[in-house]
Coordinates of C-alpha atoms in Angstrom, one line a residue:
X1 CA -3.0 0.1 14.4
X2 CA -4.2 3.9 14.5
X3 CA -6.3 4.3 11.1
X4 CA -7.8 8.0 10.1
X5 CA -11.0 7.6 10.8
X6 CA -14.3 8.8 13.1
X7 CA -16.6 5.5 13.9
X8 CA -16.0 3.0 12.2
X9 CA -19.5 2.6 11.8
X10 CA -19.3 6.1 9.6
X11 CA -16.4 5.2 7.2
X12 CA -17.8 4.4 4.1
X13 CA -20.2 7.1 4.2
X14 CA -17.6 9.6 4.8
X15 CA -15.6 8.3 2.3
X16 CA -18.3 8.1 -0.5
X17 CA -19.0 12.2 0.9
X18 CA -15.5 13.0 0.5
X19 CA -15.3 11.3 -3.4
X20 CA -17.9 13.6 -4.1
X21 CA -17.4 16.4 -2.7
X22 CA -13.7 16.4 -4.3
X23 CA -15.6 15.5 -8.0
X24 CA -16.4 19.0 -9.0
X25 CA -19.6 18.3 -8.8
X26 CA -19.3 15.2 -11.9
X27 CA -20.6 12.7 -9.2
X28 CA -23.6 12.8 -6.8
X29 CA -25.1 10.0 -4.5
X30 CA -28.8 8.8 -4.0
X31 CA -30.5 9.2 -0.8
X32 CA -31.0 6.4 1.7
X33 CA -27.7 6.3 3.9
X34 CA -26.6 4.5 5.2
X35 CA -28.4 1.3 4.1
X36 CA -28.4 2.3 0.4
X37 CA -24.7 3.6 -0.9
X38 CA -25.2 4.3 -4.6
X39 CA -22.7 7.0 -6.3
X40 CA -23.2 8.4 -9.6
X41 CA -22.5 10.5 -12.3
X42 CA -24.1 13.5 -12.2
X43 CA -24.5 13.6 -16.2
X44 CA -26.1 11.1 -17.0
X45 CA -29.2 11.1 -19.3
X46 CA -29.7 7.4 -19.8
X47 CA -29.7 7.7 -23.8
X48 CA -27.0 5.0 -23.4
X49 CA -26.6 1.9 -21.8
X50 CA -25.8 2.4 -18.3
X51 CA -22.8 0.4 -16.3
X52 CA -23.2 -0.6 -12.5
X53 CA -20.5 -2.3 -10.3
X54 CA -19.9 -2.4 -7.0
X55 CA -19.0 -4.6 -4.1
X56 CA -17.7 -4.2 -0.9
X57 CA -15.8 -1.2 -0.2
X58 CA -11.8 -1.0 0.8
X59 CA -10.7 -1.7 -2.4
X60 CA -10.6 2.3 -3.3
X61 CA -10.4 3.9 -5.8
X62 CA -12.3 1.3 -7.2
X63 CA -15.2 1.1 -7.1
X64 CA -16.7 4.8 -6.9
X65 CA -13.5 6.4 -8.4
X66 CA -14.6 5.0 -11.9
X67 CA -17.7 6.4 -11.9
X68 CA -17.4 9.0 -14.9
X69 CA -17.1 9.7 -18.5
X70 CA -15.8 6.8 -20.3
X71 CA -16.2 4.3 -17.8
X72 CA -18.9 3.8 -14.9
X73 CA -22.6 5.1 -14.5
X74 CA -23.1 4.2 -11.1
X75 CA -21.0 2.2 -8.2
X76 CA -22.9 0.5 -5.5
X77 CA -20.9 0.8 -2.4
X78 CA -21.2 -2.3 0.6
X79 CA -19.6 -2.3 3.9
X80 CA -15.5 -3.2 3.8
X81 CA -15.3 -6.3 2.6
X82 CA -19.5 -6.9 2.0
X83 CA -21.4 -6.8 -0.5
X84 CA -24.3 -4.2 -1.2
X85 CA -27.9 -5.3 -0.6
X86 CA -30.1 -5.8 -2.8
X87 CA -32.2 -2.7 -2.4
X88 CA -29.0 -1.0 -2.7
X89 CA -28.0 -2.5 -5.8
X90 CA -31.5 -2.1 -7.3
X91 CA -31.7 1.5 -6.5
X92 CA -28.4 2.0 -8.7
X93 CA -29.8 0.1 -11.3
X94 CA -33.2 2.0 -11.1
X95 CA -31.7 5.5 -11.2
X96 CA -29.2 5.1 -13.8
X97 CA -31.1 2.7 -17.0
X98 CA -33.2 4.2 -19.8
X99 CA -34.2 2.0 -23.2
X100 CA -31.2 1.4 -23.6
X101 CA -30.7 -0.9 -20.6
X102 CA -27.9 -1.6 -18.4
X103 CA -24.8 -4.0 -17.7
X104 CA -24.1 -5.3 -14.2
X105 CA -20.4 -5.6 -13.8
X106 CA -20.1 -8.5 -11.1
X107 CA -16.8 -9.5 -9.4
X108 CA -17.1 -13.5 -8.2
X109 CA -18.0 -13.7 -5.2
X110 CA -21.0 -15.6 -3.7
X111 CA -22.7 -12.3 -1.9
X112 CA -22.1 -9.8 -4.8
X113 CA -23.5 -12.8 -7.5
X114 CA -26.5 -13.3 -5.4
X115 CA -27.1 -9.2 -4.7
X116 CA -26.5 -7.9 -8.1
X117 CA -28.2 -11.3 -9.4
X118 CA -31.3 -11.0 -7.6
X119 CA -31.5 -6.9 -8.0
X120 CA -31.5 -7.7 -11.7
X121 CA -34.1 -10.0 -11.8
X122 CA -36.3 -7.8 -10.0
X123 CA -35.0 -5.0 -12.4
X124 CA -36.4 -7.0 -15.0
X125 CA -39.9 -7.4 -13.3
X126 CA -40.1 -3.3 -13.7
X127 CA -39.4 -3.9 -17.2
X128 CA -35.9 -2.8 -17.9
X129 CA -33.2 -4.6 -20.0
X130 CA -30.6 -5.8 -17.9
X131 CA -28.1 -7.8 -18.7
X132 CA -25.0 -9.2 -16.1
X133 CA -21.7 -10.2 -16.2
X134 CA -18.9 -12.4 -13.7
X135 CA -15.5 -11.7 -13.6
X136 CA -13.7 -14.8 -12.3
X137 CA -9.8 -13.6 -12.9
X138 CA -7.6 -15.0 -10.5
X139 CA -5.6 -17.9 -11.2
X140 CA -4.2 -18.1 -7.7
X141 CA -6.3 -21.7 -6.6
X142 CA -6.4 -23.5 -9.6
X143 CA -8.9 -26.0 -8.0
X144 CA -11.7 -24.1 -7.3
X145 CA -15.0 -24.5 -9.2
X146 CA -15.3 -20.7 -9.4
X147 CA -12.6 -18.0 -9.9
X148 CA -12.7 -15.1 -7.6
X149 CA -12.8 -11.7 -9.2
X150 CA -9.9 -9.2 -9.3
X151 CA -8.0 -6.8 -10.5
X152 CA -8.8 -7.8 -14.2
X153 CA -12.5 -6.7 -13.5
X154 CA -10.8 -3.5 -14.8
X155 CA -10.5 -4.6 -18.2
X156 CA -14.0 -4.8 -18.5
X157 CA -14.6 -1.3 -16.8
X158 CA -12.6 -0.1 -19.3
X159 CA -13.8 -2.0 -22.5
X160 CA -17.1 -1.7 -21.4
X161 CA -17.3 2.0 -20.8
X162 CA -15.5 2.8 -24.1
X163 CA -18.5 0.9 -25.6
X164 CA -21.0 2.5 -24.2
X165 CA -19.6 5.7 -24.7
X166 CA -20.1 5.4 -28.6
X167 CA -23.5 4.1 -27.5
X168 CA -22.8 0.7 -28.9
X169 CA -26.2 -1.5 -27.8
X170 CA -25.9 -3.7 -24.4
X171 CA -25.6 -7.0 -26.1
X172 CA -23.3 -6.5 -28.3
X173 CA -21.3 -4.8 -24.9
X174 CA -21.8 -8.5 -23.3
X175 CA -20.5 -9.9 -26.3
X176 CA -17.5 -8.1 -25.5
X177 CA -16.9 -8.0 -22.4
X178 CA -17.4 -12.0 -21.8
X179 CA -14.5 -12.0 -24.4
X180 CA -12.6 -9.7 -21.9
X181 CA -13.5 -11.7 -19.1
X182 CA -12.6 -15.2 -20.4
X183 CA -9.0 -14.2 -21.6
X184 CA -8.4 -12.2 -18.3
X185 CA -5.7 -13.5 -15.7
X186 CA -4.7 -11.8 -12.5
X187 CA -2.7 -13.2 -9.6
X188 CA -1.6 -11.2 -6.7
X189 CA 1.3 -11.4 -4.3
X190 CA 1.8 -9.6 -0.4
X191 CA 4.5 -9.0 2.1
X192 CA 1.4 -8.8 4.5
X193 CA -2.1 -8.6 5.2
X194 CA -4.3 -5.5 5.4
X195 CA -5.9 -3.7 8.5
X196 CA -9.7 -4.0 8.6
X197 CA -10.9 -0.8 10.2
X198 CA -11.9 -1.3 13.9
X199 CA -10.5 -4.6 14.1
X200 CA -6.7 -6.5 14.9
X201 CA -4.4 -7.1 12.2
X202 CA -4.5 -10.5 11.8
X203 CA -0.3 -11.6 11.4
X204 CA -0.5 -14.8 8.9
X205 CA 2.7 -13.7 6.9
X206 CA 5.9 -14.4 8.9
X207 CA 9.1 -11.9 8.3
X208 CA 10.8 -13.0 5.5
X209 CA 7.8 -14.6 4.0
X210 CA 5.5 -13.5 1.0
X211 CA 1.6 -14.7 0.0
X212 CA 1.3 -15.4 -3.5
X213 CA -2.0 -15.6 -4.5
X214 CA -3.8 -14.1 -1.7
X215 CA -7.3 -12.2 -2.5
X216 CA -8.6 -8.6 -2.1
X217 CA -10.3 -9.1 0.8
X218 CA -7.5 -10.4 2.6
X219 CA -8.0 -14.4 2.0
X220 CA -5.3 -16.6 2.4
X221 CA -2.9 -17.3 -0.8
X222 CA -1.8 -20.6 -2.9
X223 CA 0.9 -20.6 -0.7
X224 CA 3.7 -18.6 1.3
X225 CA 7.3 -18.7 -0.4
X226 CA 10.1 -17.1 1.1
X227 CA 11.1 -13.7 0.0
X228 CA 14.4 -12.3 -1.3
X229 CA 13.8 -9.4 -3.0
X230 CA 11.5 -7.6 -6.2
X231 CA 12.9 -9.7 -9.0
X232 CA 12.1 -13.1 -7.0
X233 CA 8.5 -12.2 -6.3
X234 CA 8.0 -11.0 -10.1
X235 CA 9.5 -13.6 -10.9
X236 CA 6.8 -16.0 -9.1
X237 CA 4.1 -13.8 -10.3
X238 CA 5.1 -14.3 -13.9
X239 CA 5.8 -17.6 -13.5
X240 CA 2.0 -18.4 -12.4
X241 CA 0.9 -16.0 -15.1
X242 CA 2.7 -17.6 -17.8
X243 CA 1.0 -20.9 -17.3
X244 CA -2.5 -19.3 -18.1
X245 CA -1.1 -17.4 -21.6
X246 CA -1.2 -18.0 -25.2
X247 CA 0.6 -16.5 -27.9
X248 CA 0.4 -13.0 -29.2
X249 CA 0.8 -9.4 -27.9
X250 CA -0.6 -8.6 -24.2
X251 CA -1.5 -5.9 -22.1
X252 CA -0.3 -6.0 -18.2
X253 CA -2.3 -4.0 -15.5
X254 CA 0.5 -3.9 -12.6
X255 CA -2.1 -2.6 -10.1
X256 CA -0.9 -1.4 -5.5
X257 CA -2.8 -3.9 -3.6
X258 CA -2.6 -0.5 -1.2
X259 CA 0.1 -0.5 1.1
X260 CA 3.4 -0.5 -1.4
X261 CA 5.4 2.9 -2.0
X262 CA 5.2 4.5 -5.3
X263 CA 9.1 3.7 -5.6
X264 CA 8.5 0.0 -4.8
X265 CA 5.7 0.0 -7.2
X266 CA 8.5 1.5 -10.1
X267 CA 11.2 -1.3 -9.2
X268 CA 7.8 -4.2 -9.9
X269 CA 7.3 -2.2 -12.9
X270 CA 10.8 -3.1 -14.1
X271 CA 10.7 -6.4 -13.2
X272 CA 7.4 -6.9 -14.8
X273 CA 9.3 -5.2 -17.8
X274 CA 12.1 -7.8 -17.9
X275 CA 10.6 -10.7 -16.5
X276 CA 9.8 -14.1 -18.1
X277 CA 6.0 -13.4 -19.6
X278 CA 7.9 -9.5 -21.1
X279 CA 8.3 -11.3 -24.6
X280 CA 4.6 -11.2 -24.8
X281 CA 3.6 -8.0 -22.8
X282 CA 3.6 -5.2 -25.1
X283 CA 1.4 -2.6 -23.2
X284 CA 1.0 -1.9 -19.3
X285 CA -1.9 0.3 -17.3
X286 CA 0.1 1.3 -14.4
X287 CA 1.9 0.9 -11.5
X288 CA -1.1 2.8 -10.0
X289 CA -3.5 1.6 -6.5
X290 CA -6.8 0.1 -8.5
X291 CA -8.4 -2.1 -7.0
X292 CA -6.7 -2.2 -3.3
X293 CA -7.3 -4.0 -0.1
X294 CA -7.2 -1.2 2.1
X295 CA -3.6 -1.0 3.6
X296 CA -2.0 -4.8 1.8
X297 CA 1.7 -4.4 1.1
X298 CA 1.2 -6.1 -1.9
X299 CA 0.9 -5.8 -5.9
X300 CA -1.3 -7.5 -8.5
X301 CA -0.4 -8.3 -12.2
X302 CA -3.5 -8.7 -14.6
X303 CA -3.4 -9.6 -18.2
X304 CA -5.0 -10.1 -21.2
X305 CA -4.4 -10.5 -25.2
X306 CA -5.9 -7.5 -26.1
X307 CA -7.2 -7.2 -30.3
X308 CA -7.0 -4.0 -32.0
X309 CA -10.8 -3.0 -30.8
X310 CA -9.9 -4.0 -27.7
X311 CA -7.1 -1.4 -27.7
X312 CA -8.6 1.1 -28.7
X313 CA -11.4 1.0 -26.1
X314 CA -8.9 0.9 -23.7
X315 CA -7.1 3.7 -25.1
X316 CA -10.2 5.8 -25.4
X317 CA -9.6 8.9 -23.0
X318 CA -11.0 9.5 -19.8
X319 CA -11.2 12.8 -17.5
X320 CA -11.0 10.0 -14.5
X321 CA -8.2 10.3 -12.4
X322 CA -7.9 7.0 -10.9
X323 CA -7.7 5.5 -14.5
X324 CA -4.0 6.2 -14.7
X325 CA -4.1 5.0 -19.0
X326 CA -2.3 2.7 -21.0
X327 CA 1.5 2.8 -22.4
X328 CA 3.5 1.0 -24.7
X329 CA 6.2 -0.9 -22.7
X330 CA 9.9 0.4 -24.8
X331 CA 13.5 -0.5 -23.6
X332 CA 15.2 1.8 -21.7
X333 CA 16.8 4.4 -23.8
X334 CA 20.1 5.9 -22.2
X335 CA 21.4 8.9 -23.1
X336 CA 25.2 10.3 -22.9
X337 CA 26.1 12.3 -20.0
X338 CA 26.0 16.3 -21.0
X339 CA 29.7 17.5 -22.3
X340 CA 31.8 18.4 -18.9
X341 CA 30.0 15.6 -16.5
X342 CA 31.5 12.6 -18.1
X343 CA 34.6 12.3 -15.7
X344 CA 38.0 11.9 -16.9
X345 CA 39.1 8.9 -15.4
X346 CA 43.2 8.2 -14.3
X347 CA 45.2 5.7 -15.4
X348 CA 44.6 2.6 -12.9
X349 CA 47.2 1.2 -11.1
X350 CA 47.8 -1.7 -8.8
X351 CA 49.2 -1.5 -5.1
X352 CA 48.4 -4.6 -3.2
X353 CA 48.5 -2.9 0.3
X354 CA 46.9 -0.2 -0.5
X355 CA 44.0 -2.1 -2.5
X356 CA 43.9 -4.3 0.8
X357 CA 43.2 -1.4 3.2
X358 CA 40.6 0.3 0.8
X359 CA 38.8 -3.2 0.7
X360 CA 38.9 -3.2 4.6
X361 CA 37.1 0.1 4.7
X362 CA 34.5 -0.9 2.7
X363 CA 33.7 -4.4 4.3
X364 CA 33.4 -2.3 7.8
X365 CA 31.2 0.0 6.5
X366 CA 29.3 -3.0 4.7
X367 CA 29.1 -4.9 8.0
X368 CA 27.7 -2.2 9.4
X369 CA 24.8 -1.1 7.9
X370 CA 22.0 -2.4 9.3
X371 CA 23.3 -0.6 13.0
X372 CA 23.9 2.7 11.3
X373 CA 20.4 2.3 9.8
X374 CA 18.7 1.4 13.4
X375 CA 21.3 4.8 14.7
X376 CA 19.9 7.2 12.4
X377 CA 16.2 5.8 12.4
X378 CA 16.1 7.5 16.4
X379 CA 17.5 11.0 15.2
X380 CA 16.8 11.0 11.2
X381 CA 15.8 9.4 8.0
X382 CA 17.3 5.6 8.6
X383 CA 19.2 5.7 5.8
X384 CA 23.2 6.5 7.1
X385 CA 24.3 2.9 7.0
X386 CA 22.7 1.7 3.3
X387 CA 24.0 5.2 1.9
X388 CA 27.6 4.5 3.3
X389 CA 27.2 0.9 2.5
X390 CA 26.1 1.4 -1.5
X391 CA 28.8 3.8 -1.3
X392 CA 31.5 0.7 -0.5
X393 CA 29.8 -1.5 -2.4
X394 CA 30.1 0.4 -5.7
X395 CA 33.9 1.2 -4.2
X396 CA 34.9 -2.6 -4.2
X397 CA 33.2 -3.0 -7.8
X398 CA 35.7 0.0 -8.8
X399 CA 38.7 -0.7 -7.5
X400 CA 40.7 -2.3 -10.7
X401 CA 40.0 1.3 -12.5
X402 CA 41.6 2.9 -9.3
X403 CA 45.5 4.1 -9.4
X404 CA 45.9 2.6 -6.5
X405 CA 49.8 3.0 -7.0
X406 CA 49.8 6.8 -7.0
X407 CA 47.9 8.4 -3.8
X408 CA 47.6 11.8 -4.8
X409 CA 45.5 10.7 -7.6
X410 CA 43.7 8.3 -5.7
X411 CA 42.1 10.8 -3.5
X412 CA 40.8 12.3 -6.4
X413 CA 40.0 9.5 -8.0
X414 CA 37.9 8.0 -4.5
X415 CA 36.1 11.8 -4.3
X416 CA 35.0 11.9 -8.3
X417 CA 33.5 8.3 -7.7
X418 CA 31.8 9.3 -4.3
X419 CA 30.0 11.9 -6.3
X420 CA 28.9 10.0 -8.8
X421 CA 27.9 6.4 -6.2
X422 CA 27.2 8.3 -2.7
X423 CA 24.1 10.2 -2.4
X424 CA 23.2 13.0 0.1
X425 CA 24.5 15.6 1.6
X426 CA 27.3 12.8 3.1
X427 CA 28.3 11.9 -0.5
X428 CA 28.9 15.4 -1.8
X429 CA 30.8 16.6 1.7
X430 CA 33.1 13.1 1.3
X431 CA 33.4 13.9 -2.5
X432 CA 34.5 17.5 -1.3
X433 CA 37.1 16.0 1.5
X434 CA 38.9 13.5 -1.0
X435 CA 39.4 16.1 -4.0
X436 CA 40.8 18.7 -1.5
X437 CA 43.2 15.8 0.0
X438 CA 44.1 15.0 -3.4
X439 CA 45.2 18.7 -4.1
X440 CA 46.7 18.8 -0.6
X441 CA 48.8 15.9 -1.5
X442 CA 49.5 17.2 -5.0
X443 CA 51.6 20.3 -2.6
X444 CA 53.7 17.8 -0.9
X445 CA 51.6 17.6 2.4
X446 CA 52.0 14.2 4.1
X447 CA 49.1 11.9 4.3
X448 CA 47.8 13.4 7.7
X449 CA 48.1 16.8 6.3
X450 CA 46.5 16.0 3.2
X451 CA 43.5 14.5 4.8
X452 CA 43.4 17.5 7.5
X453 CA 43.1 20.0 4.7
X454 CA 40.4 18.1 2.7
X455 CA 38.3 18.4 6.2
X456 CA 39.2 22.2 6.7
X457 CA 37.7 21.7 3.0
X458 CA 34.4 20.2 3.6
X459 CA 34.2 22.1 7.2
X460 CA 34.2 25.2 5.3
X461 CA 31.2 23.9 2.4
X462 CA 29.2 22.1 4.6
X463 CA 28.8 24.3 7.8
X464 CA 29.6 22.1 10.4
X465 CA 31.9 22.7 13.6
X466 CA 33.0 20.9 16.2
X467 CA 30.1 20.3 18.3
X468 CA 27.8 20.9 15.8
X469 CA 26.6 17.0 16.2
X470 CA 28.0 15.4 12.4
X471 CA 30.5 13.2 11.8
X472 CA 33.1 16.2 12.1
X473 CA 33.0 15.1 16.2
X474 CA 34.9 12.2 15.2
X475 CA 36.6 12.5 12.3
X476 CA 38.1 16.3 13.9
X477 CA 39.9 14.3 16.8
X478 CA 40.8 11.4 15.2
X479 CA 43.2 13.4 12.5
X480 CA 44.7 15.6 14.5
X481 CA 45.7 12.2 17.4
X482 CA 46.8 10.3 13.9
X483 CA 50.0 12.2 13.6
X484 CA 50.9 9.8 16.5
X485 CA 49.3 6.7 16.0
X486 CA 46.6 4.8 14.8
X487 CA 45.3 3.4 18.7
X488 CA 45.3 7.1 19.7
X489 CA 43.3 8.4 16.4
X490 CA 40.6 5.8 17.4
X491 CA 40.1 6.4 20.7
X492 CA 39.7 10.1 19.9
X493 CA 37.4 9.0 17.2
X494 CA 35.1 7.0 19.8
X495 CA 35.1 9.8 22.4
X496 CA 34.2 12.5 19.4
X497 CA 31.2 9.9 18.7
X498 CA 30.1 9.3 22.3
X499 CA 30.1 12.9 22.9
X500 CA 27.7 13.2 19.9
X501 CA 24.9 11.4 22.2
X502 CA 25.2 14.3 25.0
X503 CA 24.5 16.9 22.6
X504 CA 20.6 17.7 22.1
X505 CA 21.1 20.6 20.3
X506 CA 22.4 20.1 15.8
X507 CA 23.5 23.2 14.5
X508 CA 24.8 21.4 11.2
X509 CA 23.3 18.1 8.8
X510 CA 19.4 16.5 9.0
X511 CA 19.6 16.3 13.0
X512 CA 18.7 20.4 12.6
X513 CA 15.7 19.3 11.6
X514 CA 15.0 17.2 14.9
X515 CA 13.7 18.3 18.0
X516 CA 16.3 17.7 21.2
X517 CA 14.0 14.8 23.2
X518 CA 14.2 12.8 20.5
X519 CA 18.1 13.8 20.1
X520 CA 19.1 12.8 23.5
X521 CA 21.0 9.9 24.1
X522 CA 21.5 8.8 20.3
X523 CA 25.2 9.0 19.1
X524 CA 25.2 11.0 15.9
X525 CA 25.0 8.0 12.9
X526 CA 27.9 9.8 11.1
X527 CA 30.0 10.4 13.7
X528 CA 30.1 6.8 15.0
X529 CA 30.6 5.1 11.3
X530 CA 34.0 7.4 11.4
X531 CA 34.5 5.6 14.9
X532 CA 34.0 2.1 13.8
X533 CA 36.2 2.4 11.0
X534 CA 39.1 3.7 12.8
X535 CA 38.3 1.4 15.7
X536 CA 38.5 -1.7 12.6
X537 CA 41.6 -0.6 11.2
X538 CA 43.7 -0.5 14.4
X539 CA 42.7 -4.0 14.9

């Protein structure tokens, strides 16, 4: 896989140089790359007790991007995936402690234990109170002597930083955070592994498969469980989760191992709101990337039964941008539609034949959407076939409010519930076709000649022309060869569609925005859903 990168040799340099070159001047770095990666705050006067973490890098923004006000003196940067040295670590903890000492935040791992553990003892030596803490978060292998640290190590970030902020002393700061630590449960879940710069992807997750319990640095999970959809994985998420939690209020950090869209991460979010552990989550930090695993198309829920102090540190305000805060989890409040949107709706009324050819439609469009999808993905977006499919399904869930008895009020009736289901520029042209049918047919025009005008209709809105490379190839033909039959309008329909894939050149629809080598050859996704569903019917 092509990364953005130089050498790979480089990359965590470059990365820690771009971090604080982007700071506005808040952060700074020490000298000694590339064998010592230290950043911090450029601040700092050491009248406080100081906060160092670290670890091996890939897990951005963590752990340089909570270096700052409120949160971390100084992040100790490794290789992807390996932890610091121990002159590296010891340098941090050298150039940010004063009096009043400092706290090593330690995830569990055996090289970052033994690094920060042994920097700290010869911290000591030079006289400095240092004190260190292990976070061991992940329930994922319930067998293992020691807990690898996670996404919950955020907590104590968080906690700790408030803390120290108000320049409360380091032990009562370990006090506190071991608290933090020992109520803190994280497991993660993945659709796949990450790509370690420079190196193959390795390919553990089959298609159709999901890792729970898999770690930041890629390690293999609990398990793999077969995958369905969002709900299902929450649902095995929360199920783990709930295991590990005792009563009282909670608060959940729902943190992008990396690779997941901010959309996906706002469906997880609503599952996480409504799934079986919700009754005791009453707060949430996130969705938002944390603590990552480079590119992992994956998510992580954290929590912990946060007291009042324990709230308020991790309500206390920070300027840092990868903190992304904490809210109250609330039901959804819905809100009437404005006067004037709220459609009114006609009387609904049965016609067997008629509800039978409208279901027909649908299922063909259904049946088709993963080729329509495949269609568009060489000339567009990829998204034809699920937008005419949604728009089918939420047809068929319709139909008893339909008046399928009268026609003229149908076509109305189908283009006020395509604007409302169908998105796009496809939903609002189809919304435009049916109401101008409807009116058509309102005049006396025949069916053909209602469904001619309500294209002349959305030919004259939309743009488009024969030729112009839409679904107007197809859909042009096919009305005007339906006055004779229904074999003729299909063949005329599959002719308009093939045509489609000789034209390199879209004056009308998102092909404009395509260039004409990646045109050529691809029937227009449009045009040839108008096919198949006359080609369906005749049969």
């Amino acid at each position: 896989m092509t990364q953005f990168m130089n050498n790979k040799e480089d990359i965590v340099t470059e990365a820690i140089d771009g971090v604080i070159a982007v700071s506005g001047g808040k952060l700074a770095r020490l000298d000694g790359y590339p064998h010592i990666r230290v950043v911090l705050r450029n601040d700092w006067d050491k009248s406080k007790v100081a906060l160092v973490s670290g670890g091996g890098s890939g897990h951005e923004p963590a752990h340089a991007g909570f270096v700052g006000e409120g949160m971390l003196t100084a992040a100790v940067c490794g290789d992807v995936f390996a932890s610091p040295s121990v002159d590296a670590v010891l340098a941090g903890i050298l150039a940010v402690t004063g009096p009043a000492g400092c706290l090593l935040i330690v995830k569990n791992y055996t090289g970052d234990r033994l690094n920060f553990g042994l920097a700290a003892e010869r911290a000591r030596a030079f006289g400095l109170d240092v004190s260190m803490v292990v976070v061991d978060d992940d329930v994922a292998l319930p067998d293992l002597p020691q807990a690898r640290g996670v996404a919950g190590t955020l907590f104590v970030h968080k906690v700790a930083g408030a803390l120290a902020a108000r320049g409360v002393k380091l032990d009562e700061i370990t006090r506190r955070v071991e608290k933090v630590i020992s109520g803190t449960k994280t497991i993660g879940m993945s659709l796949d592994t990450c790509t370690v710069p420079g190196s193959p992807k390795e390919s553990r997750i089959p298609k159709g498969m999901a890792e729970l319990g898999l770690g930041i640095h890629g390690e293999a999970g609990v398990e793999q469980i077969q995958y369905s959809d969002a709900r299902q994985a929450m649902d095995a998420v929360a199920a783990k989760l709930g295991k590990h939690m005792g009563e009282g209020d909670h608060v959940a950090l729902l943190n992008n191992l990396g690779g997941a869209s901010v959309l996906e991460m706002a469906i997880l979010a609503n599952e996480l709101a409504n799934s079986s552990i919700a009754g005791k989550l009453k707060w949430i930090i996130g969705p938002a990337a944390m603590v990552t695993s480079l590119d992992m198309r994956g998510f992580s829920v954290s929590v912990y039964p946060a007291d009042v102090e324990d709230l308020e540190a991790l309500s206390q305000p920070t300027p840092l941008s990868a903190w992304p805060g904490i809210s109250e989890i609330t039901p959804v409040k819905v809100l009437n539609l404005p006067d004037g949107l709220a459609p009114i709706k006609p009387l609904p009324s049965e016609h067997a034949e008629t509800r039978a050819f409208l279901t027909k439609c649908c299922e063909i469009l259904i049946k088709s959407e993963s080729d329509l999808n495949a269609l568009d993905a060489k000339s567009g977006d990829g998204d034809t076939g699920s937008t005419l499919a949604g728009a089918a399904r939420a047809l068929i869930a319709s139909m008893d409010t339909l008046p399928l008895a009268d026609h003229t009020q149908l076509y109305r009736a189908l283009g006020q519930e395509l604007s409302q289901t169908m998105g796009g520029s496809s939903g609002v042209l189809l919304a435009i076709f049916f109401a101008a049918a409807g009116d058509a047919a309102s005049s006396g025009l025949s069916m053909t000649g209602a469904l001619k005008a309500g294209l002349v209709r959305m030919q004259e809105i939309g743009g488009a022309k024969l030729g112009d490379r839409t679904m107007v190839d197809a859909l042009h033909p096919a009305l005007e060869a339906l006055e004779d039959n229904l074999h003729l309008a299909a063949k005329a329909a599959r002719a308009g569609a093939d045509h489609t894939a000789t034209l390199t050149k879209a004056n009308a629809g998102r092909a404009t925005y395509i260039n004409a080598q990646q045109l050529e050859g691809h029937t227009d996704p449009g045009a040839e859903a108008v096919a198949r569903l006359f080609e369906h019917l005749q049969g």
